Short mmCIF file of C-alpha atoms in Angstrom, two decimals:
data_model
loop_
_atom_site.label_atom_id
_atom_site.label_comp_id
_atom_site.label_asym_id
_atom_site.label_seq_id
_atom_site.Cartn_x
_atom_site.Cartn_y
_atom_site.Cartn_z
CA MET A 1 0.31 -0.03 0.24
CA THR A 2 0.55 3.67 -0.69
CA THR A 3 2.92 5.75 1.78
CA GLN A 4 0.83 8.49 1.61
CA ASN A 5 -1.99 10.05 3.80
CA SER A 6 -4.48 11.17 2.77
CA VAL A 7 -7.06 14.02 4.77
CA SER A 8 -10.23 12.93 3.83
CA ARG A 9 -11.00 8.88 2.22
CA SER A 10 -14.61 9.62 1.00
CA THR A 11 -15.68 13.03 -0.47
CA ARG A 12 -13.14 14.17 -2.76
CA SER A 13 -12.80 12.13 -6.86
CA ALA A 14 -10.68 12.45 -9.27
CA ALA A 15 -10.47 11.24 -12.94
CA VAL A 16 -7.58 10.24 -15.02
CA ILE A 17 -7.92 10.36 -18.80
CA GLY A 18 -5.43 7.95 -20.31
CA ALA A 19 -4.12 4.43 -18.94
CA GLY A 20 -0.13 4.63 -20.15
CA GLN A 21 2.13 4.24 -17.40
CA ALA A 22 2.59 7.56 -16.15
CA GLY A 23 -1.89 7.90 -16.50
CA VAL A 24 -1.87 4.31 -14.35
CA THR A 25 0.62 4.85 -12.05
CA ALA A 26 -1.30 7.91 -10.45
CA ALA A 27 -4.50 6.52 -10.49
CA LEU A 28 -3.51 4.50 -8.26
CA GLY A 29 -1.53 6.37 -6.02
CA LEU A 30 -4.63 8.78 -5.62
CA LEU A 31 -7.07 5.98 -5.18
CA ASP A 32 -4.40 4.41 -2.35
CA ALA A 33 -4.27 8.61 -0.99
CA GLY A 34 -8.04 8.34 -0.36
CA PHE A 35 -9.69 9.75 -3.83
CA GLU A 36 -12.43 8.05 -5.50
CA VAL A 37 -10.92 7.44 -8.98
CA THR A 38 -12.22 6.83 -12.41
CA LEU A 39 -9.54 6.11 -15.04
CA TYR A 40 -10.35 6.16 -18.81
CA SER A 41 -8.93 4.69 -21.66
CA ASP A 42 -9.79 4.00 -25.21
CA ARG A 43 -8.88 0.87 -25.29
CA ASP A 44 -9.68 -2.52 -22.78
CA GLN A 45 -6.95 -3.99 -20.70
CA ARG A 46 -5.92 -6.95 -22.85
CA ALA A 47 -5.71 -4.43 -25.70
CA LEU A 48 -3.41 -1.90 -23.81
CA ARG A 49 -1.60 -5.06 -23.17
CA ASP A 50 -1.26 -6.87 -26.42
CA ASP A 51 -2.46 -4.60 -28.95
CA VAL A 52 -0.24 -1.75 -28.81
CA PRO A 53 3.50 -1.58 -28.91
CA ALA A 54 5.48 0.00 -26.09
CA THR A 55 6.45 3.54 -25.96
CA GLY A 56 10.16 3.64 -25.93
CA THR A 57 12.08 1.41 -23.47
CA ALA A 58 11.35 3.19 -19.94
CA LEU A 59 14.65 3.00 -18.75
CA GLU A 60 14.91 4.56 -15.11
CA PHE A 61 17.12 5.20 -12.22
CA GLY A 62 17.21 6.21 -8.82
CA GLU A 63 14.88 9.26 -8.25
CA ALA A 64 12.28 7.51 -10.11
CA GLN A 65 12.55 4.61 -8.35
CA GLN A 66 12.34 6.07 -5.27
CA ALA A 67 9.12 8.20 -6.16
CA GLU A 68 7.73 4.45 -7.30
CA ALA A 69 8.94 3.33 -3.86
CA ALA A 70 7.23 6.19 -2.33
CA LEU A 71 3.93 5.38 -3.87
CA GLY A 72 4.24 1.96 -2.20
CA LEU A 73 4.76 0.72 -6.33
CA ASP A 74 6.84 -2.12 -7.48
CA SER A 75 9.99 -0.73 -8.93
CA TYR A 76 11.12 -4.08 -11.06
CA THR A 77 14.64 -4.01 -9.55
CA ALA A 78 14.18 -7.14 -8.03
CA ARG A 79 12.53 -8.45 -11.65
CA ALA A 80 14.28 -6.93 -14.48
CA PRO A 81 17.57 -7.32 -15.59
CA ARG A 82 19.82 -4.34 -14.27
CA HIS A 83 21.95 -1.65 -15.96
CA THR A 84 25.02 -1.12 -13.80
CA GLY A 85 26.59 1.84 -15.88
CA LEU A 86 26.74 2.65 -19.52
CA SER A 87 29.38 1.98 -22.09
CA VAL A 88 29.90 5.11 -24.64
CA ARG A 89 31.92 4.85 -28.15
CA ILE A 90 31.61 8.11 -30.13
CA ALA A 91 32.65 8.27 -33.67
CA GLY A 92 33.75 11.53 -36.25
CA PRO A 93 32.30 12.40 -39.20
CA GLU A 94 35.11 10.81 -41.20
CA ARG A 95 34.34 7.26 -39.00
CA GLU A 96 37.39 7.85 -37.20
CA GLU A 97 36.76 6.08 -33.92
CA LEU A 98 37.41 9.13 -31.05
CA ILE A 99 36.63 8.61 -27.66
CA ALA A 100 35.23 5.25 -25.23
CA PHE A 101 34.18 5.69 -21.63
CA ASP A 102 32.53 3.30 -19.15
CA GLY A 103 30.55 4.71 -16.45
CA ASN A 104 29.78 2.94 -13.23
CA PHE A 105 26.02 3.72 -12.37
CA ASP A 106 27.06 5.34 -8.38
CA GLY A 107 24.42 4.17 -5.64
CA TYR A 108 21.75 2.96 -7.88
CA VAL A 109 20.93 0.89 -10.64
CA GLY A 110 19.30 1.39 -14.33
CA VAL A 111 16.20 -0.56 -14.82
CA ALA A 112 14.18 -0.39 -18.67
CA VAL A 113 11.03 -1.98 -18.19
CA ASP A 114 7.74 -2.82 -20.99
CA THR A 115 5.33 -0.02 -20.12
CA ARG A 116 2.39 -2.27 -21.23
CA LEU A 117 3.94 -4.69 -18.51
CA LYS A 118 4.19 -2.25 -15.98
CA ALA A 119 0.68 -0.39 -16.59
CA ASP A 120 -0.92 -3.66 -16.96
CA GLU A 121 -0.11 -4.78 -13.23
CA ARG A 122 -0.61 -1.65 -12.13
CA LEU A 123 -4.47 -1.25 -13.68
CA THR A 124 -4.86 -4.98 -12.53
CA ALA A 125 -4.13 -3.33 -8.95
CA PHE A 126 -6.11 -0.22 -9.09
CA GLN A 127 -9.51 -2.43 -10.20
CA GLU A 128 -8.94 -5.27 -7.29
CA ARG A 129 -8.81 -2.12 -5.03
CA GLY A 130 -11.79 -0.25 -5.98
CA GLY A 131 -11.24 1.97 -8.60
CA ARG A 132 -13.37 2.28 -11.72
CA PHE A 133 -11.62 1.70 -15.07
CA VAL A 134 -13.76 2.97 -18.36
CA VAL A 135 -13.28 1.85 -21.82
CA GLU A 136 -14.71 5.31 -23.89
CA GLN A 137 -13.01 7.56 -26.26
CA VAL A 138 -12.65 10.78 -24.02
CA THR A 139 -13.01 13.75 -26.44
CA ALA A 140 -12.75 17.57 -26.08
CA GLU A 141 -16.67 17.71 -26.04
CA THR A 142 -17.38 14.29 -23.15
CA LEU A 143 -14.36 15.54 -21.18
CA ASP A 144 -16.33 18.53 -19.64
CA PRO A 145 -18.57 16.63 -17.88
CA ILE A 146 -16.17 14.56 -16.53
CA ALA A 147 -14.28 17.76 -14.73
CA ALA A 148 -17.36 18.98 -13.94
CA ALA A 149 -18.04 15.69 -11.99
CA ASN A 150 -14.86 15.35 -10.27
CA ASP A 151 -12.35 17.23 -7.78
CA LEU A 152 -9.71 17.04 -10.06
CA THR A 153 -8.81 15.71 -13.46
CA LEU A 154 -5.58 14.58 -15.22
CA VAL A 155 -4.82 14.52 -18.72
CA ALA A 156 -2.34 11.90 -19.74
CA THR A 157 -3.16 10.99 -23.40
CA GLY A 158 0.29 11.46 -24.73
CA ARG A 159 1.77 14.32 -27.17
CA ALA A 160 -1.83 13.89 -29.01
CA GLY A 161 -5.23 13.55 -28.39
CA LEU A 162 -6.46 16.17 -25.54
CA ALA A 163 -2.65 17.74 -25.49
CA ASP A 164 -3.83 20.55 -27.25
CA LEU A 165 -5.94 21.73 -24.53
CA PHE A 166 -2.59 22.68 -23.15
CA PRO A 167 -0.79 25.37 -24.64
CA ILE A 168 3.08 24.93 -25.54
CA ASP A 169 5.25 26.35 -23.41
CA GLN A 170 7.59 28.96 -26.01
CA ARG A 171 10.05 30.08 -23.65
CA ARG A 172 10.81 26.21 -22.28
CA THR A 173 10.24 24.88 -26.14
CA VAL A 174 13.48 24.99 -28.02
CA TYR A 175 13.09 23.23 -31.22
CA ASP A 176 10.50 23.27 -33.75
CA ALA A 177 9.95 20.08 -35.00
CA PRO A 178 11.65 16.47 -33.85
CA GLN A 179 15.35 16.53 -33.56
CA ARG A 180 16.11 12.40 -34.26
CA SER A 181 13.64 9.64 -36.13
CA LEU A 182 13.50 6.89 -34.08
CA LEU A 183 13.20 3.50 -33.97
CA THR A 184 13.35 0.55 -31.53
CA VAL A 185 13.34 -3.69 -31.58
CA THR A 186 13.36 -5.64 -28.76
CA VAL A 187 15.21 -8.95 -28.46
CA THR A 188 15.92 -12.26 -27.07
CA GLY A 189 19.00 -14.75 -28.40
CA LEU A 190 21.31 -12.30 -25.79
CA GLY A 191 22.04 -13.15 -22.08
CA HIS A 192 23.41 -10.56 -19.66
CA ASP A 193 26.92 -11.80 -18.16
CA THR A 194 29.82 -10.81 -18.87
CA SER A 195 31.00 -12.63 -21.95
CA VAL A 196 28.14 -10.58 -23.49
CA PHE A 197 29.60 -6.76 -24.82
CA ALA A 198 32.54 -7.79 -22.49
CA HIS A 199 34.87 -5.84 -25.13
CA ARG A 200 32.97 -2.64 -24.15
CA SER A 201 33.36 -3.29 -20.19
CA PRO A 202 34.06 -5.54 -17.50
CA ALA A 203 30.60 -5.82 -16.53
CA GLY A 204 29.62 -6.82 -20.19
CA GLY A 205 25.86 -7.63 -20.05
CA GLY A 206 25.54 -5.40 -17.31
CA HIS A 207 26.16 -1.83 -19.12
CA SER A 208 24.24 -0.66 -21.55
CA GLY A 209 26.25 0.49 -24.76
CA PHE A 210 25.94 3.70 -26.61
CA SER A 211 27.26 4.52 -29.90
CA ILE A 212 27.47 7.80 -31.47
CA PHE A 213 27.97 8.63 -35.31
CA ALA A 214 28.63 12.79 -35.18
CA ASP A 215 27.17 12.76 -39.14
CA GLN A 216 23.88 10.16 -38.36
CA GLY A 217 23.06 9.91 -35.17
CA GLU A 218 23.12 7.30 -32.48
CA GLY A 219 22.46 3.20 -31.30
CA TRP A 220 21.86 2.02 -27.90
CA TRP A 221 21.36 -1.50 -26.84
CA GLY A 222 20.19 -2.13 -23.02
CA PRO A 223 18.86 -4.80 -21.07
CA TYR A 224 15.08 -5.04 -20.31
CA LEU A 225 12.06 -6.94 -19.10
CA HIS A 226 9.78 -7.68 -21.84
CA LYS A 227 5.96 -8.03 -20.36
CA ASP A 228 6.33 -12.25 -22.58
CA VAL A 229 9.47 -13.01 -22.50
CA GLY A 230 10.75 -11.46 -19.67
CA PRO A 231 14.56 -10.83 -19.51
CA SER A 232 15.66 -9.57 -22.72
CA TRP A 233 18.04 -6.61 -24.72
CA ALA A 234 15.77 -3.64 -26.59
CA PHE A 235 17.83 -1.42 -28.94
CA LEU A 236 16.73 2.18 -29.64
CA GLY A 237 17.80 3.89 -32.48
CA TRP A 238 18.09 7.94 -33.26
CA ALA A 239 18.67 8.96 -36.76
CA ARG A 240 19.69 12.83 -37.88
CA PRO A 241 17.17 14.45 -40.70
CA GLY A 242 18.92 13.65 -43.79
CA SER A 243 21.16 11.03 -42.71
CA ASP A 244 21.94 7.58 -44.76
CA TRP A 245 20.64 6.02 -40.99
CA GLU A 246 17.35 8.24 -41.26
CA LYS A 247 16.39 6.09 -45.10
CA ARG A 248 17.30 2.97 -43.37
CA PHE A 249 14.78 3.45 -40.33
CA ALA A 250 11.96 4.36 -42.86
CA ALA A 251 11.83 1.13 -44.13
CA ALA A 252 10.97 -0.50 -41.34
CA ASP A 253 7.78 -2.28 -40.92
CA SER A 254 7.58 -5.19 -38.67
CA ALA A 255 9.90 -6.39 -35.75
CA GLU A 256 11.57 -8.92 -38.09
CA SER A 257 12.76 -5.81 -40.76
CA ALA A 258 13.31 -3.19 -38.22
CA LEU A 259 15.93 -6.72 -36.74
CA ARG A 260 17.53 -6.56 -40.29
CA ILE A 261 17.95 -2.85 -40.23
CA VAL A 262 19.41 -2.75 -37.15
CA GLN A 263 22.04 -5.36 -37.65
CA ASP A 264 22.61 -4.28 -41.66
CA LEU A 265 23.68 -0.66 -39.82
CA TYR A 266 26.12 -2.51 -37.27
CA ARG A 267 27.52 -4.06 -39.92
CA ASP A 268 28.05 -1.16 -41.63
CA TYR A 269 28.79 1.59 -39.14
CA ILE A 270 28.82 -0.11 -35.65
CA ASP A 271 31.21 -3.11 -36.48
CA TRP A 272 32.88 -3.32 -33.07
CA ASP A 273 29.66 -4.66 -31.72
CA LEU A 274 28.02 -6.64 -34.65
CA PRO A 275 28.44 -10.02 -33.00
CA GLU A 276 26.33 -9.55 -30.45
CA VAL A 277 23.82 -7.47 -32.67
CA GLN A 278 23.81 -10.96 -34.75
CA ALA A 279 22.89 -13.10 -32.06
CA ALA A 280 19.51 -11.13 -31.43
CA GLN A 281 16.40 -12.91 -32.72
CA VAL A 282 13.02 -11.07 -33.08
CA ILE A 283 10.65 -12.20 -30.12
CA ALA A 284 7.78 -14.13 -31.66
CA GLU A 285 5.21 -13.91 -29.30
CA ASP A 286 4.93 -10.26 -29.84
CA PRO A 287 4.33 -9.07 -33.02
CA GLN A 288 4.56 -5.33 -31.40
CA SER A 289 7.98 -5.44 -30.28
CA TRP A 290 9.23 -2.87 -32.78
CA LEU A 291 8.51 1.18 -33.04
CA LYS A 292 9.47 4.03 -35.24
CA GLY A 293 8.54 7.70 -35.40
CA ALA A 294 9.76 10.54 -34.23
CA VAL A 295 9.27 13.41 -30.96
CA ARG A 296 9.36 16.81 -31.05
CA PRO A 297 10.69 17.72 -27.31
CA LEU A 298 8.53 20.56 -26.26
CA VAL A 299 6.74 21.59 -22.48
CA ARG A 300 3.53 22.83 -22.15
CA ALA A 301 1.43 24.51 -19.90
CA GLY A 302 0.17 22.72 -16.90
CA VAL A 303 -3.07 23.61 -16.57
CA GLY A 304 -6.34 23.73 -18.99
CA ARG A 305 -9.77 24.44 -19.26
CA THR A 306 -12.38 22.42 -21.21
CA ALA A 307 -15.31 24.03 -23.01
CA GLY A 308 -17.37 24.61 -20.00
CA GLY A 309 -14.59 26.54 -18.34
CA HIS A 310 -13.29 23.60 -15.87
CA VAL A 311 -10.18 23.06 -14.83
CA VAL A 312 -7.92 20.35 -15.93
CA ALA A 313 -3.97 19.33 -15.40
CA SER A 314 -1.62 18.19 -18.59
CA PHE A 315 -0.07 15.03 -16.92
CA GLY A 316 3.01 12.67 -18.57
CA ASP A 317 3.61 12.68 -21.64
CA THR A 318 0.40 15.59 -22.56
CA SER A 319 2.99 17.86 -20.07
CA VAL A 320 6.43 17.20 -21.09
CA ALA A 321 7.77 15.75 -25.14
CA TYR A 322 11.01 14.10 -24.62
CA ASP A 323 13.50 12.68 -27.01
CA PRO A 324 14.39 9.73 -25.86
CA ILE A 325 17.88 10.04 -25.79
CA ALA A 326 18.54 10.68 -22.30
CA GLY A 327 16.40 8.22 -20.52
CA GLN A 328 13.51 11.44 -19.48
CA GLY A 329 10.37 10.93 -20.48
CA ALA A 330 9.45 8.11 -18.24
CA GLN A 331 10.96 8.96 -15.22
CA SER A 332 9.69 12.61 -15.39
CA GLY A 333 5.82 11.00 -15.31
CA LEU A 334 7.06 8.85 -12.43
CA ILE A 335 8.50 11.45 -10.26
CA GLN A 336 5.57 13.67 -11.30
CA ALA A 337 2.70 11.35 -10.26
CA GLN A 338 4.40 10.93 -6.81
CA ARG A 339 4.70 14.93 -6.13
CA LEU A 340 1.26 15.46 -7.21
CA VAL A 341 0.00 12.16 -5.19
CA ALA A 342 1.91 13.37 -2.19
CA ALA A 343 0.75 17.09 -2.44
CA ALA A 344 -3.27 16.31 -3.42
CA ALA A 345 -3.29 13.60 -0.09
CA VAL A 346 -2.28 16.30 2.31
CA HIS A 347 -4.42 19.54 0.74
CA ASP A 348 -7.78 20.07 2.45
CA GLY A 349 -8.96 22.80 -0.50
CA PRO A 350 -10.08 22.90 -4.41
CA PHE A 351 -7.63 22.19 -6.88
CA ASP A 352 -8.33 24.96 -8.71
CA GLU A 353 -5.81 26.86 -10.51
CA ASP A 354 -3.34 28.37 -8.80
CA TRP A 355 -3.00 24.82 -6.84
CA LEU A 356 -2.48 22.77 -9.64
CA SER A 357 -0.62 25.76 -11.72
CA ALA A 358 1.94 26.37 -8.15
CA ARG A 359 2.49 22.06 -8.13
CA TYR A 360 3.60 22.05 -12.06
CA ALA A 361 5.81 25.11 -11.56
CA GLU A 362 7.96 22.77 -8.64
CA PHE A 363 7.79 19.73 -10.90
CA LEU A 364 9.22 21.88 -13.65
CA ALA A 365 11.92 23.25 -11.34
CA ALA A 366 12.86 19.86 -9.52
CA ARG A 367 12.96 17.96 -12.21
CA SER A 368 11.53 18.46 -16.08
CA ASP A 369 14.00 21.79 -16.26
CA ALA A 370 17.20 19.73 -15.75
CA ALA A 371 15.79 16.59 -17.34
CA SER A 372 14.91 18.55 -20.76
CA LYS A 373 18.40 20.02 -20.31
CA VAL A 374 20.34 16.62 -20.37
CA THR A 375 18.47 15.53 -22.81
CA ARG A 376 19.56 18.67 -24.60
CA LEU A 377 23.27 17.90 -24.30
CA PHE A 378 23.08 14.17 -25.46
CA LEU A 379 21.37 15.52 -28.74
CA GLY A 380 24.51 17.50 -29.39
CA ASP A 381 21.89 20.41 -28.80
CA PRO A 382 24.65 23.89 -30.85
CA GLU A 383 23.92 25.83 -27.66
CA LEU A 384 25.72 23.17 -25.49
CA ALA A 385 27.88 21.55 -27.76
CA GLU A 386 30.95 23.16 -26.25
CA ILE A 387 29.83 21.32 -22.83
CA GLY A 388 29.39 18.09 -24.17
CA ASN A 389 32.92 18.41 -26.20
CA GLN A 390 34.55 18.94 -23.01
CA PHE A 391 32.10 16.70 -20.79
CA PHE A 392 32.74 13.03 -23.15
CA ALA A 393 36.99 14.09 -23.76
CA ALA A 394 36.80 14.22 -19.68
CA ALA A 395 34.96 11.29 -19.18
CA ALA A 396 37.20 9.68 -21.67
CA VAL A 397 40.38 10.63 -19.33
CA ASP A 398 39.32 9.89 -15.97
CA PRO A 399 36.62 7.35 -14.73
CA ARG A 400 35.23 9.84 -12.25
CA PHE A 401 33.64 12.24 -14.36
CA ALA A 402 32.72 9.32 -16.29
CA SER A 403 30.50 8.30 -13.72
CA ALA A 404 29.51 11.85 -12.80
CA LEU A 405 28.65 12.27 -16.72
CA VAL A 406 26.27 9.36 -16.70
CA GLY A 407 24.86 10.48 -13.29
CA LEU A 408 23.15 13.20 -15.03
CA LEU A 409 20.79 10.59 -16.23
CA HIS A 410 19.51 9.85 -12.86
CA ARG A 411 19.74 13.43 -11.39
CA PRO A 412 20.13 16.15 -13.90
CA GLN A 413 19.98 18.50 -11.26
CA PRO A 414 23.64 19.91 -11.46
CA LEU A 415 23.35 20.55 -15.24
CA LEU A 416 21.06 23.60 -14.20
CA GLU A 417 24.17 25.37 -13.51
CA ILE A 418 26.28 24.78 -16.18
CA ASP A 419 26.28 27.43 -19.02
CA SER A 420 29.53 28.03 -20.26
CA LEU A 421 33.01 26.76 -20.86
CA GLU A 422 33.92 27.87 -17.46
CA ALA A 423 31.42 26.36 -15.54
CA ALA A 424 32.16 23.08 -17.26
CA ASN A 425 35.65 23.07 -16.31
CA ALA A 426 34.33 23.85 -12.66
CA TYR A 427 32.19 21.22 -12.56
CA ILE A 428 34.95 18.90 -13.92
CA THR A 429 37.18 20.05 -11.18
CA ARG A 430 35.07 19.13 -8.38
CA VAL A 431 34.11 15.80 -9.53
CA THR A 432 37.96 15.11 -10.33
CA GLY A 433 39.71 17.20 -8.00
CA GLU A 434 42.20 17.55 -10.84
CA ASN A 435 42.61 20.91 -12.48
CA ALA A 436 40.05 20.57 -15.78
CA ALA A 437 43.04 22.02 -18.21
CA ASP A 438 45.62 19.70 -17.17
CA LEU A 439 42.88 16.44 -17.07
CA LEU A 440 41.99 17.42 -20.58
CA ALA A 441 45.28 18.02 -21.68
CA ARG A 442 46.58 14.21 -21.19
CA PHE A 443 42.96 13.69 -23.39
CA THR A 444 43.98 11.61 -27.30
CA PRO A 445 41.67 10.08 -29.20
CA ALA A 446 40.64 6.01 -29.12
CA GLY A 447 42.34 4.89 -32.27
CA ARG A 448 40.41 2.00 -32.55
CA PHE A 449 38.14 0.62 -30.13
CA THR A 450 38.43 -2.88 -28.90
CA ARG A 451 36.21 -4.91 -31.46
CA SER A 452 33.82 -7.95 -30.05
CA THR A 453 34.45 -11.76 -29.83
CA PHE A 454 31.26 -13.14 -28.78
CA ALA A 455 31.42 -14.95 -31.77
CA ASP A 456 33.82 -17.07 -30.40
CA THR A 457 32.63 -17.15 -27.11
CA LEU A 458 29.31 -18.48 -28.80
CA ALA A 459 31.84 -20.98 -31.01
CA THR A 460 32.80 -22.30 -27.62
CA SER A 461 30.34 -22.22 -25.75
#
């Protein structure tokens, strides 16, 4: 049960529109905090689990797991294969192999869990505890009487649907289009022991693998918990506009074709990881185990109004849409859910525009602004490019800074204070205890990355 304490367990009602991970987590949290909660979805529970793809890899680190624990919810750290670090390789525009480092996660682990599994289990718990689940397409017109009938209404329908009720925050939204095309596929055929990706790190299959090509995009492999087959692996790729990778990603039309595209991509560009990628197999039980698309990173207002003037709150991806390159979307949604439930549980006044706006501003300051900035850093945003270059070079020289850099995925707040090379160098010095200029003077290009011998491992096993 939740650790939140409610003020009243009988008089307040809430509606949540959208039964994805963020929506059902908030609904379950509010229910346990004493609200009468109705959760709306345009699909029934079976369809939500089996007829749609997972919306990304939903990789979560310590702060998001703490938010789930505060809500009394399973964070899956005992069930999912654990990420204990991130192994990074960066190649230049002429395919020069420039930077290699491994960052260990310090004091926390990462877990990537199929959002369909997590939402399904939480939806079951929600109904078993007395929550009301309604399968109904909620439109702008039908939202009005729902909001009128409830003390608190959250809109968690993602980036489409009812999102237009909430104006875009132009100050916080820096891109007018997606920065990458995306392709993801979940696979079996690989374990998670030290023989997998052993050329990258002594941790082997305990570390995610991230490869960056300056003119093409990025590719990531990481341990994953799939709804049907359990421990598995997920690939997530980002293609720059106009790149060869973008053309390849566009051709995917099934899990099988997506995996073939990824295997060909690694053969042609990222051969150091090719043996593991060639060993991957599609998940036959799940034809929805792949997805392609694009996300425009943007921030919307936290409060909107229905046609009848009733106040509703944006939530999850409806509030903030992140490019998934830094893994901030699922984490932000869960942290937003915990913060809102905790505040609502002890609030004895109306959930009016002032209250909702204040809670949303606190969430932006506590998490989302920093999460958006670390996403821009890993996207290679021109405004942060010099800082990124310093950070990646420092990570290649000093393992302490490598761990601090990948730690920004867990806790991005330190990045908010870094807005110049001087501030970046001060941060490097603070983390390593060494003058940044002296440390960076020791940087040399990798020359050639270590290649996988996983095929030999397979042949002899």
